[in-house]
Amino acid sequence: MTESSRESMEEEPNQDEITAPLISRDEGQTSSYSPKEEENSPVEQVALTVQTGDDPSLPVLTFRMWVLGTISCVLLSFLNQFFWYRTEPLSITAISAQIAVVPIGRFMAARITTRVFFKGTRWEFTLNPGPFNVKEHVLITIFANSGAGTVYAIHIVTVVKIFYKKHITFFVSLLVIITTQVLGFGWAGIFRRYLVEPAAMWWPANLVQVSLFRALHEIEERPKGGVTRIQFFLIAFICSFAYYVFPGYLFTMLTSLSWICWIFPSSVLAQQIGSGLYGLGLGAFGLDWSTISSYLGSPLASPWFATANVAAGFVFVMYVLTPICYWLNVYKAKTFPLFSEDLFTADGQEYNITEIIDSNFHLNITAYEEEGPLYISTFFAMTYGVGFAALTSTIVHVALFHGREIWEQSKSSFKEKKMDIHTRLMQRYNQVPQWWFVAILLTNIALTIFTCEYYNDQLQLPWWGVLLACAIAIFFTLPIGIITAITNQTPGLNIITEYIIGYIYPGYPVANMCFKVYGYISMTQAITFLQDFKLGHYMKIPPRTMFMAQVVGTLLAGLVYLSTAWWLMETIPGICTDTTSVWTCPMDTVFYDASVIWGLIGPRRIFGDLGTYAAVNWFFLAGAIAPVLVWLAAKAFPQQEWIRLINMPVLIGATGDMPPATAVNYTSWIILGFLSGFVAYRYRPDWWRRHNYVLSGALDAGLAFMGVLLYFAVGLEDISPNWWGNDLDGCPLAQCPTAIGVVVEGCPVYT
């Protein structure tokens, strides 16, 4: 960005829209666009990363795009589902395909014929319209994104077939998967004017891919004494690729270096405090990019204010709330491990779920009373409470801090509205009519109701459950979308959907799973689609072309995911049930447990008047009050801009991924996020602008390629070196209870 463009924007930013460090906007901008204007996005990270030009002559719907996009989608869908069932699931991101298709695309551009077929007719086309360009590359990546994210509805199929051993057909499974995925597409279409077009909705994660696209396609001169962005990417990629052989295979302890445990090998207390995987993780850190980015995403893509909010929430929950509750023995905390997602009996033993299920897959009340009430670790109970608080804080925060923007955006949709440079450039393309999305949405809801009613013996969910799930999804898509678009953190809805249907319709675990998928996953799918919309917005992809790629990619990915899962379930003996094999399905096991807890036993017997943890419901109220306090502080001290950067949904929901995320995932992520978002951004802005997002993409890509290589080279045969460096965490006593008289194998008994 030139100095003159900076000077033209040195005006005071609108305080109502502070969401990140901003470059002040031109308050007089209108919907007309003049190429002579020198302007940029009001969000500084976007202004430093995204180009403000466009070449509408570049071909987009090319033969190369369809071939490479389809192959990328199919391969990523197959590989991600294949790895998903394994004890150590491996996720292969779209960045792998984003890089791999570049040499192939350029080879096709150089070798495929340039002949024009049916020249002079309306059917005229060519297989090779010229050099491989960035816009077709973006569409290929959109296809790959469809295959890179897990199709959550597969959990239903796996749990019903493998765990409950009930009948469900391939066709019904396909209907559930497709309707879930496409339902999110409808929500995305409805809210795109709020979450894509406004400049303040900047979607930080997209800047990683934008930087990578620019590095792969732009020709730049090498600065004196430095490297170009593509050279930097290749160096970082090779280093990441070579290094991951250590934490991924040769020296897995690098995943979590819990040095306190090494000093006190016989102390339960020290290991509870120091374990990065099973304790508080005090002083623990990981030298493994998969540890750092696996749950919270890349810390290099997180704005510093969001990282600071996550850090504050993590410190409060992990180092204040959890120790107080544990050592005060709240909810018999010392009877169970400090950090665990397992289910227990009152005396600290593992709960036998199969004993309380009758032949009709309903709760056997007599057996449940004999087994006794179900207990969870106090940390697990607190994380459920934090989830309750995050939900209400999201609604209140968005209403207080973004209510005016939403109202103004709603009014402006019927008249001329202010647009930033990127929205203005996109006006030259034909937009996707709103009725396309509405038609897809209504058709899909009708198909979902038909599926659940006609196949009710397999799915259990009544028609009103579908409508209620849709109501929850449409209500929360906008507030959660705003939080994600600004902070790169997404509060989840899974707890509240399970909670609601568990109270209204207890005793039907499959219905509970279906309700969660339609109410929660359709919303997360909408967020994914909206993020792709914004990527296309930044890269100036024609909206109707984006629409086509997303629809085709979604349908194709759903079919491949289900086919792969069905094939594995039919051909691997003991899949998900044989704990001695590598096919233990950890995520599906958790999903099954949740269906038992929320669907079979029901929240009333856990968090209600019949349960142990009824007081946890007060977190709903605490979450609603917290944003009000911040809002009042911001009004009372308007000159203190940092107050407005306190984002309670992110702060409260920071530990929403725990478990299965652990303390070391957070400590390592926060440290790197501080170094990138604060130190480098403030003190080395030129380096940050050129290399920060490129480095994030290179680390992702190197990890993904080496992860796949290691799996096929040594993972299939389960070959691994046996030495102390492969003893993960090295804190065997961290999971021991400390209550008097509790006997657990491998743990000391307190008297």
mmCIF file of C-alpha atoms in Angstrom, residues 5 52 55 74 118 185 299 312 336 365 374 381 468 477 507 533 563 588 612 675 714 738 747:
data_model
loop_
_atom_site.group_PDB
_atom_site.id
_atom_site.type_symbol
_atom_site.label_atom_id
_atom_site.label_comp_id
_atom_site.label_asym_id
_atom_site.label_seq_id
_atom_site.Cartn_x
_atom_site.Cartn_y
_atom_site.Cartn_z
ATOM 1 C CA SER A 5 -3.181 5.772 0.206
ATOM 2 C CA THR A 52 -7.535 -4.034 -4.415
ATOM 3 C CA ASP A 55 -8.953 -8.698 -13.827
ATOM 4 C CA VAL A 74 -12.695 -36.822 -4.083
ATOM 5 C CA PHE A 118 -17.495 -25.427 -32.135
ATOM 6 C CA PHE A 185 -26.010 -23.636 2.334
ATOM 7 C CA PRO A 299 -2.358 -18.857 15.818
ATOM 8 C CA ALA A 312 -7.677 -14.792 29.486
ATOM 9 C CA PHE A 336 -12.085 -38.670 39.618
ATOM 10 C CA ILE A 365 -34.621 -47.456 34.680
ATOM 11 C CA LEU A 374 -23.573 -41.013 36.398
ATOM 12 C CA ALA A 381 -18.782 -30.377 34.310
ATOM 13 C CA LEU A 468 -37.172 -26.791 15.935
ATOM 14 C CA THR A 477 -26.032 -18.531 12.522
ATOM 15 C CA GLY A 507 -35.066 -41.774 25.700
ATOM 16 C CA PHE A 533 -17.949 -16.781 0.073
ATOM 17 C CA SER A 563 -19.169 -44.455 0.467
ATOM 18 C CA ASP A 588 -17.420 -41.664 17.018
ATOM 19 C CA THR A 612 -26.004 -34.098 40.444
ATOM 20 C CA LEU A 675 4.766 -13.704 19.083
ATOM 21 C CA VAL A 714 5.174 -46.872 8.631
ATOM 22 C CA THR A 738 -6.695 -38.265 45.116
ATOM 23 C CA CYS A 747 -2.413 -45.266 40.985
#
